[in-house]
Amino acid sequence: MAKLTVQFVCTECGSAASRWLGRCPGCNAFGTLVEELAGAEGGGGARPSAPVPLGEIETAESERIPTGVAELDRVLGGGLVPASLVLVGGEPGVGKSTLLLSALAAMSTSRRVLLVTGEESTAQVGLRAARLGGAEKVEILAETELATVCATLEAERPEVCVVDSVQTLYASELGSAPGSVAQVREAAGRLLRVAKQAGVATILVGHVTKDGAVAGPRVLEHLVDCVLQFEGDRYREHRVLRATKNRFGSTNELGVFEMTGDGLVGVPDPSELFGTTHPGEVGAAVACTLEGTRPILLEVQALVAPTDLAMPRRVGTGVDPKRLAMIVAVLGRHAGLGLGGADVFVNVAGGVRIDEPGADLAVALAIASAARGVPVAEGLAAFGEIGLTGRLRPASQAERRLGECAKLRIAVVLAPEGTGGPGGLRVEPVETIRAAIAAALEGRAPRVAEPAQAAARSAA
Ligand SMILES: Nc1ncnc2c1ncn2[C@@H]1O[C@H](COP(=O)(O)OP(=O)(O)OP(=O)(O)O)[C@@H](O)[C@H]1O
Ligand SMILES: [Mg+2]
């Protein structure tokens, strides 16, 4: 086997140096050299290997492993794929260890599962296991030495393994400290090889940095098959799990959990929780957004407050700040709602983040309601993308959104022209943002559901 040597490689241009340098001699970039193991793959004496035609490969559509946590399965695209590598990232204390221990506990009833813990002692994990219950058969290994973890996995070959966390693993050949970019990359690379060769579905827990990237600037995301982000406010009980990359399923699926004393409980119907406004409240509107394939109703709240600042603030929690600035500008230009002398704050219920433009209309309605001091009509939900001309554009998968509205006793849905509606639900097509505000605030929409609709809904 080739001798292992350490070299420093530039992440920008790839040139190598034998010692660390602040500035890359190849491309003159600063601070881009990272430590790497050279010669680990026996380069010199390698033999050629025979390629195989794709058609001859056995595609026994390998069955997915249900994790026993329905919301996690949904985000993974129907369960864990055997021998895949999944990265779960999240802020400290958001509940990563809790979620994965409950999944391991559920899976341990029918298969062999292993928990590698580098962060907590076995006694600490035992405490959590006692709180969650049902984890008696989960095997646990307290180890941080990467070579030992890999050797154990190859020898024991459990079906599922959780490594909590990848930042604590340590390859002694590398000089840098655990958690450094070089160590984390080496750990993920070797675990990937073991996962594929030994057929272990491996879940890595990764810490996120201050700007939200897992383990430094996205070093692991390319390596792994699936990246899950566990989000939500540590101080509130709701947590949202979403896939930002998935080689075996759709991304942007959303799982919602509630943190309780007995662990994380899935919330199968988040619209019930997040999609209601208080009747008559100024500055609140219900958005019907789509997360992956899952429609979800979310309350959007806005506050418009006069300001003396030369540059008024536009602060959005859960909405994209650029999108918010655009909506405020369109409201000013095309709906006669000048907000130049006011701060605008927008907040989305439940710590959920809205990524899709279909929620534009509800954000605009909440702001308009706050600015005018008039509540949005009761029982009204809205979706649609706002264009720069003030015209509304149809949003994708309108039927799914309308279906969710019908399920949640919404009386009227404001939607762009050309959106067809299912029976039992009144869809009010609007062409422009100005027309939408008029319909929502000035009462063209009924304040309460009409009797005919109420009857249709109770029949549905
Ligand atoms: N007895 C309890 N009752 C209710 N919630 C609890 C209880 N014990 C812990 N929690 C919740 O669990 C959270 C910690 O979960 P967990 O240890 O799984 O987080 P983590 O993401 O693994 O954190 P870290 O990054 O530090 O490892 C706490 O923030 C708290 O909200
Ligand atoms: Mg943890």
Short mmCIF file of C-alpha atoms and ligand atoms in Angstrom, two decimals:
data_model
loop_
_atom_site.label_atom_id
_atom_site.label_comp_id
_atom_site.label_asym_id
_atom_site.label_seq_id
_atom_site.Cartn_x
_atom_site.Cartn_y
_atom_site.Cartn_z
CA MET A 1 0.00 0.00 0.00
CA ALA A 2 1.26 3.47 -0.82
CA LYS A 3 2.61 5.49 2.07
CA LEU A 4 0.14 7.99 3.50
CA THR A 5 1.43 11.54 3.25
CA VAL A 6 -0.31 14.75 4.05
CA GLN A 7 -0.48 17.47 1.46
CA PHE A 8 -2.24 20.78 1.20
CA VAL A 9 -4.48 21.29 -1.81
CA CYS A 10 -6.08 24.52 -3.01
CA THR A 11 -9.86 24.25 -3.15
CA GLU A 12 -9.96 26.80 -5.97
CA CYS A 13 -7.35 25.65 -8.47
CA GLY A 14 -6.26 22.25 -7.12
CA SER A 15 -2.55 22.95 -6.92
CA ALA A 16 -0.77 21.10 -4.11
CA ALA A 17 1.87 22.15 -1.62
CA SER A 18 3.75 20.17 0.99
CA ARG A 19 3.04 22.65 3.78
CA TRP A 20 0.24 25.03 4.57
CA LEU A 21 0.46 28.44 2.96
CA GLY A 22 -1.78 31.42 3.51
CA ARG A 23 -1.78 32.19 -0.19
CA CYS A 24 -2.06 29.59 -2.94
CA PRO A 25 1.07 29.64 -5.15
CA GLY A 26 -1.07 28.54 -8.14
CA CYS A 27 -3.95 31.01 -8.20
CA ASN A 28 -2.91 33.51 -5.54
CA ALA A 29 -6.17 33.05 -3.61
CA PHE A 30 -5.94 33.52 0.13
CA GLY A 31 -6.86 30.90 2.72
CA THR A 32 -7.94 28.21 0.26
CA LEU A 33 -5.42 25.47 1.11
CA VAL A 34 -6.86 22.49 3.00
CA GLU A 35 -5.13 19.43 4.34
CA GLU A 36 -5.59 16.16 2.45
CA LEU A 37 -4.19 12.65 2.53
CA ALA A 38 -2.14 11.90 -0.57
CA GLY A 39 -1.51 8.38 -1.79
CA ALA A 40 -4.29 6.83 0.27
CA GLU A 41 -5.67 5.26 -2.90
CA GLY A 42 -2.89 3.07 -4.26
CA GLY A 43 -2.42 5.09 -7.43
CA GLY A 44 0.79 3.53 -8.83
CA GLY A 45 0.09 -0.19 -8.96
CA ALA A 46 -3.63 -0.01 -9.78
CA ARG A 47 -5.01 -2.64 -12.16
CA PRO A 48 -7.64 -1.89 -14.77
CA SER A 49 -11.12 -3.07 -13.96
CA ALA A 50 -13.70 -4.32 -16.48
CA PRO A 51 -16.64 -1.98 -17.21
CA VAL A 52 -20.12 -3.57 -17.34
CA PRO A 53 -23.00 -2.56 -19.66
CA LEU A 54 -25.77 -0.85 -17.71
CA GLY A 55 -28.33 -3.30 -19.06
CA GLU A 56 -26.61 -6.21 -17.35
CA ILE A 57 -26.80 -4.64 -13.95
CA GLU A 58 -29.32 -6.27 -11.68
CA THR A 59 -31.85 -3.70 -10.64
CA ALA A 60 -33.63 -5.60 -7.97
CA GLU A 61 -35.33 -2.28 -7.03
CA SER A 62 -33.90 -2.42 -3.58
CA GLU A 63 -36.58 -1.93 -1.02
CA ARG A 64 -36.46 1.14 1.10
CA ILE A 65 -36.10 0.83 4.83
CA PRO A 66 -39.03 2.51 6.59
CA THR A 67 -37.61 4.56 9.44
CA GLY A 68 -40.71 4.23 11.60
CA VAL A 69 -41.02 8.03 11.74
CA ALA A 70 -43.63 8.92 9.13
CA GLU A 71 -42.54 12.53 8.64
CA LEU A 72 -38.91 11.47 8.19
CA ASP A 73 -39.95 8.85 5.63
CA ARG A 74 -41.86 11.48 3.71
CA VAL A 75 -38.83 13.78 3.53
CA LEU A 76 -36.54 10.91 2.50
CA GLY A 77 -38.94 10.05 -0.31
CA GLY A 78 -40.45 6.92 1.23
CA GLY A 79 -37.79 5.59 3.58
CA LEU A 80 -34.03 5.09 3.73
CA VAL A 81 -32.37 3.65 0.65
CA PRO A 82 -30.08 0.75 1.68
CA ALA A 83 -26.36 1.59 1.54
CA SER A 84 -27.04 5.29 1.11
CA LEU A 85 -25.40 8.14 2.98
CA VAL A 86 -27.68 10.78 4.48
CA LEU A 87 -26.56 13.99 6.13
CA VAL A 88 -28.81 15.59 8.74
CA GLY A 89 -27.87 19.16 9.58
CA GLY A 90 -29.31 21.50 12.14
CA GLU A 91 -28.58 24.09 14.77
CA PRO A 92 -27.43 22.98 18.22
CA GLY A 93 -30.27 21.68 20.34
CA VAL A 94 -32.84 21.55 17.57
CA GLY A 95 -33.40 17.82 18.18
CA LYS A 96 -31.22 15.92 15.70
CA SER A 97 -30.12 13.30 18.21
CA THR A 98 -33.68 12.90 19.48
CA LEU A 99 -35.13 12.43 16.00
CA LEU A 100 -32.52 9.88 14.94
CA LEU A 101 -32.69 7.93 18.18
CA SER A 102 -36.46 7.56 17.81
CA ALA A 103 -35.97 6.40 14.22
CA LEU A 104 -33.32 3.89 15.33
CA ALA A 105 -35.59 2.67 18.11
CA ALA A 106 -38.41 2.06 15.64
CA MET A 107 -36.12 0.30 13.16
CA SER A 108 -34.40 -1.82 15.80
CA THR A 109 -37.47 -4.03 16.14
CA SER A 110 -36.90 -5.61 12.72
CA ARG A 111 -33.25 -4.95 11.81
CA ARG A 112 -29.81 -4.44 13.24
CA VAL A 113 -29.02 -0.81 13.94
CA LEU A 114 -25.98 0.90 15.40
CA LEU A 115 -25.53 4.32 16.96
CA VAL A 116 -21.99 5.71 16.93
CA THR A 117 -21.83 8.53 19.42
CA GLY A 118 -18.84 10.78 19.64
CA GLU A 119 -20.59 13.65 21.25
CA GLU A 120 -22.37 12.15 24.22
CA SER A 121 -21.40 9.36 26.57
CA THR A 122 -23.30 6.08 26.51
CA ALA A 123 -24.90 7.09 29.82
CA GLN A 124 -26.22 10.32 28.33
CA VAL A 125 -27.66 8.50 25.35
CA GLY A 126 -29.12 5.98 27.80
CA LEU A 127 -30.95 8.78 29.57
CA ARG A 128 -32.47 9.99 26.33
CA ALA A 129 -33.33 6.43 25.33
CA ALA A 130 -35.15 5.95 28.64
CA ARG A 131 -37.12 9.14 28.01
CA LEU A 132 -38.09 8.13 24.47
CA GLY A 133 -38.64 4.45 25.25
CA GLY A 134 -38.41 1.39 23.00
CA ALA A 135 -34.70 1.74 22.23
CA GLU A 136 -33.47 -1.33 24.15
CA LYS A 137 -32.26 -3.13 21.03
CA VAL A 138 -30.29 -0.21 19.57
CA GLU A 139 -26.58 -1.02 19.72
CA ILE A 140 -24.30 1.79 20.72
CA LEU A 141 -20.61 2.51 20.21
CA ALA A 142 -18.90 5.48 21.84
CA GLU A 143 -15.99 6.12 19.51
CA THR A 144 -14.35 9.04 17.75
CA GLU A 145 -11.47 7.32 15.94
CA LEU A 146 -12.52 7.13 12.29
CA ALA A 147 -10.55 3.97 11.45
CA THR A 148 -12.15 2.09 14.37
CA VAL A 149 -15.64 3.20 13.34
CA CYS A 150 -15.08 2.08 9.75
CA ALA A 151 -13.58 -1.26 10.82
CA THR A 152 -16.50 -1.87 13.18
CA LEU A 153 -19.03 -1.13 10.46
CA GLU A 154 -17.27 -3.51 8.06
CA ALA A 155 -17.12 -6.27 10.65
CA GLU A 156 -20.59 -5.87 12.16
CA ARG A 157 -22.49 -4.77 9.03
CA PRO A 158 -25.59 -3.35 10.68
CA GLU A 159 -28.35 -2.36 8.26
CA VAL A 160 -28.55 1.19 9.54
CA CYS A 161 -25.94 3.27 11.31
CA VAL A 162 -26.20 6.78 12.76
CA VAL A 163 -23.01 8.75 13.37
CA ASP A 164 -23.59 11.56 15.87
CA SER A 165 -21.77 13.66 14.85
CA VAL A 166 -19.45 13.64 11.85
CA GLN A 167 -17.55 16.59 13.33
CA THR A 168 -16.32 14.52 16.27
CA LEU A 169 -14.71 11.83 14.11
CA TYR A 170 -10.96 11.94 13.96
CA ALA A 171 -8.49 10.45 11.49
CA SER A 172 -5.13 10.30 13.25
CA GLU A 173 -3.19 10.50 9.95
CA LEU A 174 -4.35 14.07 9.54
CA GLY A 175 -2.74 16.67 11.71
CA SER A 176 -5.71 19.01 11.95
CA ALA A 177 -8.23 19.04 14.77
CA PRO A 178 -11.57 17.12 14.65
CA GLY A 179 -14.26 19.21 12.98
CA SER A 180 -11.86 20.90 10.56
CA VAL A 181 -12.72 20.83 6.88
CA ALA A 182 -10.03 18.24 6.14
CA GLN A 183 -11.16 15.89 8.94
CA VAL A 184 -14.84 16.15 8.11
CA ARG A 185 -14.21 15.53 4.43
CA GLU A 186 -12.00 12.55 5.15
CA ALA A 187 -14.57 11.09 7.56
CA ALA A 188 -17.45 11.48 5.12
CA GLY A 189 -15.41 10.09 2.23
CA ARG A 190 -14.38 6.98 4.12
CA LEU A 191 -17.83 6.39 5.58
CA LEU A 192 -19.26 6.72 2.08
CA ARG A 193 -16.97 3.94 0.86
CA VAL A 194 -17.89 1.72 3.81
CA ALA A 195 -21.60 2.44 3.36
CA LYS A 196 -21.53 1.37 -0.28
CA GLN A 197 -19.23 -1.64 0.21
CA ALA A 198 -20.68 -3.06 3.40
CA GLY A 199 -24.27 -2.10 2.55
CA VAL A 200 -24.86 0.04 5.62
CA ALA A 201 -27.38 2.87 5.29
CA THR A 202 -25.52 5.59 7.15
CA ILE A 203 -26.95 8.78 8.60
CA LEU A 204 -24.45 11.46 9.53
CA VAL A 205 -25.34 14.23 11.92
CA GLY A 206 -23.68 17.48 10.91
CA HIS A 207 -23.47 20.75 12.77
CA VAL A 208 -24.28 23.89 10.89
CA THR A 209 -22.07 26.94 10.94
CA LYS A 210 -23.30 30.42 11.76
CA ASP A 211 -24.41 31.05 8.20
CA GLY A 212 -26.33 27.79 8.07
CA ALA A 213 -24.01 25.66 5.94
CA VAL A 214 -23.26 22.13 7.12
CA ALA A 215 -19.67 21.80 8.34
CA GLY A 216 -18.19 24.80 6.60
CA PRO A 217 -18.93 25.91 3.10
CA ARG A 218 -20.84 22.94 1.76
CA VAL A 219 -17.96 20.46 1.95
CA LEU A 220 -20.16 17.45 2.47
CA GLU A 221 -23.18 18.18 0.34
CA HIS A 222 -21.68 16.78 -2.88
CA LEU A 223 -20.49 13.58 -1.24
CA VAL A 224 -23.69 12.37 0.32
CA ASP A 225 -26.87 11.06 -1.32
CA CYS A 226 -29.30 13.12 0.66
CA VAL A 227 -29.07 16.30 2.74
CA LEU A 228 -31.76 16.98 5.32
CA GLN A 229 -32.01 20.25 7.21
CA PHE A 230 -33.66 20.28 10.59
CA GLU A 231 -34.90 23.79 11.24
CA GLY A 232 -37.06 25.67 13.63
CA ASP A 233 -36.69 27.77 16.62
CA ARG A 234 -35.10 26.05 19.58
CA TYR A 235 -37.37 28.12 21.81
CA ARG A 236 -40.58 27.07 20.12
CA GLU A 237 -41.82 23.54 20.01
CA HIS A 238 -42.27 23.15 16.26
CA ARG A 239 -39.49 21.84 14.09
CA VAL A 240 -39.40 21.53 10.31
CA LEU A 241 -37.37 18.92 8.46
CA ARG A 242 -36.70 19.48 4.78
CA ALA A 243 -34.57 17.86 2.11
CA THR A 244 -32.22 20.21 0.29
CA LYS A 245 -30.72 17.43 -1.80
CA ASN A 246 -32.07 13.96 -2.50
CA ARG A 247 -30.71 11.55 -5.07
CA PHE A 248 -33.63 9.16 -4.55
CA GLY A 249 -36.63 11.41 -4.13
CA SER A 250 -38.08 14.85 -4.46
CA THR A 251 -36.43 17.73 -2.65
CA ASN A 252 -38.35 20.35 -0.75
CA GLU A 253 -40.57 17.79 0.90
CA LEU A 254 -41.44 18.99 4.34
CA GLY A 255 -41.82 17.16 7.63
CA VAL A 256 -43.23 18.93 10.67
CA PHE A 257 -42.56 17.84 14.25
CA GLU A 258 -43.46 19.00 17.69
CA MET A 259 -40.96 18.63 20.53
CA THR A 260 -42.55 17.11 23.59
CA GLY A 261 -41.26 15.56 26.80
CA ASP A 262 -41.52 12.11 25.17
CA GLY A 263 -39.53 13.14 22.11
CA LEU A 264 -40.47 14.45 18.70
CA VAL A 265 -44.01 13.84 17.57
CA GLY A 266 -44.89 14.15 13.88
CA VAL A 267 -47.52 16.70 12.93
CA PRO A 268 -49.37 15.11 10.02
CA ASP A 269 -51.59 18.12 9.42
CA PRO A 270 -49.57 21.30 9.87
CA SER A 271 -52.16 23.45 8.10
CA GLU A 272 -54.49 23.05 11.09
CA LEU A 273 -51.75 24.44 13.28
CA PHE A 274 -50.25 27.24 11.22
CA GLY A 275 -53.02 28.19 8.82
CA THR A 276 -55.51 30.01 11.01
CA THR A 277 -55.84 33.72 11.65
CA HIS A 278 -57.84 35.41 14.38
CA PRO A 279 -61.04 36.80 12.84
CA GLY A 280 -60.88 40.53 12.34
CA GLU A 281 -57.15 40.80 13.03
CA VAL A 282 -55.39 43.48 11.01
CA GLY A 283 -52.19 42.50 9.18
CA ALA A 284 -52.73 38.75 8.88
CA ALA A 285 -53.46 36.67 5.78
CA VAL A 286 -53.50 32.95 5.02
CA ALA A 287 -51.16 31.75 2.29
CA CYS A 288 -51.68 28.43 0.55
CA THR A 289 -48.14 27.41 -0.27
CA LEU A 290 -46.64 24.28 -1.64
CA GLU A 291 -43.64 22.57 -0.10
CA GLY A 292 -42.49 19.90 -2.53
CA THR A 293 -45.69 18.02 -3.16
CA ARG A 294 -47.24 19.00 0.15
CA PRO A 295 -49.69 21.90 0.22
CA ILE A 296 -49.71 23.76 3.51
CA LEU A 297 -51.68 26.72 4.78
CA LEU A 298 -49.60 29.27 6.63
CA GLU A 299 -50.54 32.43 8.43
CA VAL A 300 -48.49 35.41 7.24
CA GLN A 301 -48.38 38.41 9.57
CA ALA A 302 -47.25 41.91 8.68
CA LEU A 303 -46.61 45.08 10.63
CA VAL A 304 -46.32 48.45 8.92
CA ALA A 305 -44.96 51.12 11.26
CA PRO A 306 -44.09 54.75 10.49
CA THR A 307 -40.38 55.45 10.62
CA ASP A 308 -37.98 58.39 10.52
CA LEU A 309 -35.23 56.30 8.99
CA ALA A 310 -33.97 57.50 5.62
CA MET A 311 -33.94 53.87 4.48
CA PRO A 312 -37.00 52.19 5.95
CA ARG A 313 -36.53 48.62 7.06
CA ARG A 314 -38.02 45.60 5.29
CA VAL A 315 -37.57 42.66 7.63
CA GLY A 316 -38.89 39.23 6.74
CA THR A 317 -38.77 36.15 8.97
CA GLY A 318 -39.51 33.08 6.89
CA VAL A 319 -39.69 35.00 3.61
CA ASP A 320 -36.91 35.87 1.19
CA PRO A 321 -35.83 39.50 1.82
CA LYS A 322 -35.41 40.19 -1.92
CA ARG A 323 -38.88 38.88 -2.62
CA LEU A 324 -40.24 41.04 0.21
CA ALA A 325 -38.57 44.17 -1.17
CA MET A 326 -40.04 43.39 -4.59
CA ILE A 327 -43.54 42.92 -3.18
CA VAL A 328 -43.32 46.24 -1.28
CA ALA A 329 -42.18 47.97 -4.48
CA VAL A 330 -45.01 46.46 -6.55
CA LEU A 331 -47.53 47.47 -3.89
CA GLY A 332 -46.24 51.03 -4.09
CA ARG A 333 -46.20 51.24 -7.85
CA HIS A 334 -49.24 49.23 -8.88
CA ALA A 335 -51.58 49.26 -5.89
CA GLY A 336 -51.20 52.83 -4.71
CA LEU A 337 -49.77 51.70 -1.38
CA GLY A 338 -46.77 53.94 -0.78
CA LEU A 339 -44.67 52.50 2.04
CA GLY A 340 -41.67 54.79 1.62
CA GLY A 341 -42.08 56.25 5.10
CA ALA A 342 -42.75 53.01 6.94
CA ASP A 343 -40.87 49.99 8.23
CA VAL A 344 -42.37 46.70 7.04
CA PHE A 345 -42.01 43.52 9.07
CA VAL A 346 -43.32 40.18 7.84
CA ASN A 347 -43.41 36.93 9.79
CA VAL A 348 -44.52 33.41 8.84
CA ALA A 349 -46.21 31.25 11.46
CA GLY A 350 -44.52 28.29 13.08
CA GLY A 351 -40.94 29.11 12.08
CA VAL A 352 -41.64 27.75 8.58
CA ARG A 353 -39.66 29.25 5.71
CA ILE A 354 -41.47 29.98 2.46
CA ASP A 355 -39.32 29.43 -0.60
CA GLU A 356 -41.82 29.52 -3.43
CA PRO A 357 -43.28 32.57 -5.19
CA GLY A 358 -46.84 31.23 -4.86
CA ALA A 359 -47.03 32.85 -1.42
CA ASP A 360 -46.45 36.37 -2.80
CA LEU A 361 -50.11 37.26 -2.90
CA ALA A 362 -50.74 36.44 0.76
CA VAL A 363 -47.66 38.41 1.82
CA ALA A 364 -48.93 41.38 -0.19
CA LEU A 365 -52.40 41.08 1.34
CA ALA A 366 -51.00 40.98 4.87
CA ILE A 367 -48.93 44.09 4.20
CA ALA A 368 -51.87 45.88 2.56
CA SER A 369 -54.11 44.97 5.48
CA ALA A 370 -51.55 46.27 7.98
CA ALA A 371 -51.00 49.47 6.01
CA ARG A 372 -54.69 50.25 5.60
CA GLY A 373 -55.74 49.03 9.04
CA VAL A 374 -58.46 46.84 7.53
CA PRO A 375 -58.59 43.10 8.27
CA VAL A 376 -58.54 40.56 5.46
CA ALA A 377 -61.97 38.98 4.93
CA GLU A 378 -62.59 36.03 7.22
CA GLY A 379 -62.15 32.53 5.84
CA LEU A 380 -60.04 33.73 2.93
CA ALA A 381 -56.83 32.14 1.66
CA ALA A 382 -54.70 33.30 -1.24
CA PHE A 383 -51.98 32.10 -3.55
CA GLY A 384 -50.33 33.40 -6.70
CA GLU A 385 -47.07 34.85 -7.86
CA ILE A 386 -46.84 38.63 -8.25
CA GLY A 387 -45.15 39.87 -11.41
CA LEU A 388 -43.27 43.14 -11.65
CA THR A 389 -46.11 44.62 -13.70
CA GLY A 390 -48.59 44.07 -10.88
CA ARG A 391 -50.27 41.24 -12.76
CA LEU A 392 -50.69 37.90 -10.98
CA ARG A 393 -49.17 34.80 -12.49
CA PRO A 394 -50.67 31.35 -12.04
CA ALA A 395 -49.00 29.26 -9.36
CA SER A 396 -48.01 25.65 -9.93
CA GLN A 397 -50.19 22.70 -8.86
CA ALA A 398 -53.27 24.78 -8.17
CA GLU A 399 -55.49 21.71 -7.64
CA ARG A 400 -53.41 20.48 -4.72
CA ARG A 401 -53.52 23.87 -3.09
CA LEU A 402 -57.25 24.18 -3.57
CA GLY A 403 -57.72 20.66 -2.21
CA GLU A 404 -55.94 21.65 0.99
CA CYS A 405 -58.08 24.81 1.28
CA ALA A 406 -61.26 22.75 0.87
CA LYS A 407 -60.05 20.37 3.60
CA LEU A 408 -59.48 23.23 6.01
CA ARG A 409 -62.84 24.94 5.80
CA ILE A 410 -61.64 27.92 3.79
CA ALA A 411 -64.59 29.82 2.31
CA VAL A 412 -62.95 31.74 -0.52
CA VAL A 413 -59.66 31.43 -2.31
CA LEU A 414 -58.14 34.37 -4.13
CA ALA A 415 -56.11 33.02 -7.04
CA PRO A 416 -54.78 34.28 -10.36
CA GLU A 417 -57.05 34.20 -13.43
CA GLY A 418 -57.39 30.80 -15.01
CA THR A 419 -57.31 28.77 -11.81
CA GLY A 420 -60.09 26.20 -11.86
CA GLY A 421 -61.59 25.09 -8.58
CA PRO A 422 -63.01 21.83 -7.22
CA GLY A 423 -66.62 21.71 -6.09
CA GLY A 424 -67.51 23.11 -2.69
CA LEU A 425 -64.94 25.87 -2.80
CA ARG A 426 -65.35 29.36 -4.14
CA VAL A 427 -62.36 30.48 -6.16
CA GLU A 428 -62.28 34.18 -6.86
CA PRO A 429 -60.05 34.81 -9.88
CA VAL A 430 -58.18 38.11 -9.74
CA GLU A 431 -56.04 39.58 -12.47
CA THR A 432 -53.95 42.21 -10.75
CA ILE A 433 -52.62 42.92 -7.28
CA ARG A 434 -54.89 45.97 -7.05
CA ALA A 435 -57.97 43.84 -7.73
CA ALA A 436 -56.81 41.26 -5.19
CA ILE A 437 -56.49 43.88 -2.45
CA ALA A 438 -59.89 45.27 -3.29
CA ALA A 439 -61.45 41.80 -3.12
CA ALA A 440 -59.73 40.83 0.12
CA LEU A 441 -60.01 44.07 2.08
CA GLU A 442 -63.05 45.81 0.74
CA GLY A 443 -65.39 42.97 1.20
CA ARG A 444 -66.24 41.63 -2.21
CA ALA A 445 -65.43 38.35 -0.54
CA PRO A 446 -68.04 37.42 2.07
CA ARG A 447 -67.16 37.83 5.74
CA VAL A 448 -68.68 34.46 6.57
CA ALA A 449 -69.25 31.41 4.43
CA GLU A 450 -72.52 31.52 2.55
CA PRO A 451 -75.04 28.86 3.65
CA ALA A 452 -74.81 26.98 0.33
CA GLN A 453 -71.07 26.64 0.73
CA ALA A 454 -71.31 25.68 4.35
CA ALA A 455 -73.66 22.87 3.34
CA ALA A 456 -71.34 21.77 0.52
CA ARG A 457 -68.40 21.73 2.90
CA SER A 458 -70.13 19.70 5.55
CA ALA A 459 -71.15 17.25 2.84
CA ALA A 460 -67.56 16.98 1.60
N1 LIG B 1 -37.43 16.37 29.06
C1 LIG B 1 -37.62 17.10 27.98
N2 LIG B 1 -38.82 17.60 27.68
C2 LIG B 1 -39.03 18.33 26.58
N3 LIG B 1 -38.08 18.62 25.69
C3 LIG B 1 -36.85 18.16 25.92
C4 LIG B 1 -36.55 17.38 27.06
N4 LIG B 1 -35.24 17.07 27.02
C5 LIG B 1 -34.75 17.62 25.88
N5 LIG B 1 -35.72 18.28 25.23
C6 LIG B 1 -35.58 19.00 23.97
O1 LIG B 1 -34.61 18.36 23.18
C7 LIG B 1 -33.72 19.33 22.66
C8 LIG B 1 -32.33 18.73 22.51
O2 LIG B 1 -32.45 17.69 21.58
P1 LIG B 1 -31.18 16.98 20.96
O3 LIG B 1 -30.17 16.70 22.00
O4 LIG B 1 -31.72 15.87 20.16
O5 LIG B 1 -30.64 18.13 20.01
P2 LIG B 1 -29.43 18.05 19.03
O6 LIG B 1 -29.88 18.69 17.77
O7 LIG B 1 -28.90 16.69 18.95
O8 LIG B 1 -28.40 19.00 19.73
P3 LIG B 1 -26.80 18.99 19.64
O9 LIG B 1 -26.48 19.67 18.36
O10 LIG B 1 -26.38 19.79 20.81
O11 LIG B 1 -26.37 17.58 19.70
C9 LIG B 1 -33.72 20.47 23.61
O12 LIG B 1 -33.53 21.70 22.95
C10 LIG B 1 -35.11 20.41 24.19
O13 LIG B 1 -35.97 21.25 23.42
MG MG B 2 -27.06 15.82 19.47
#
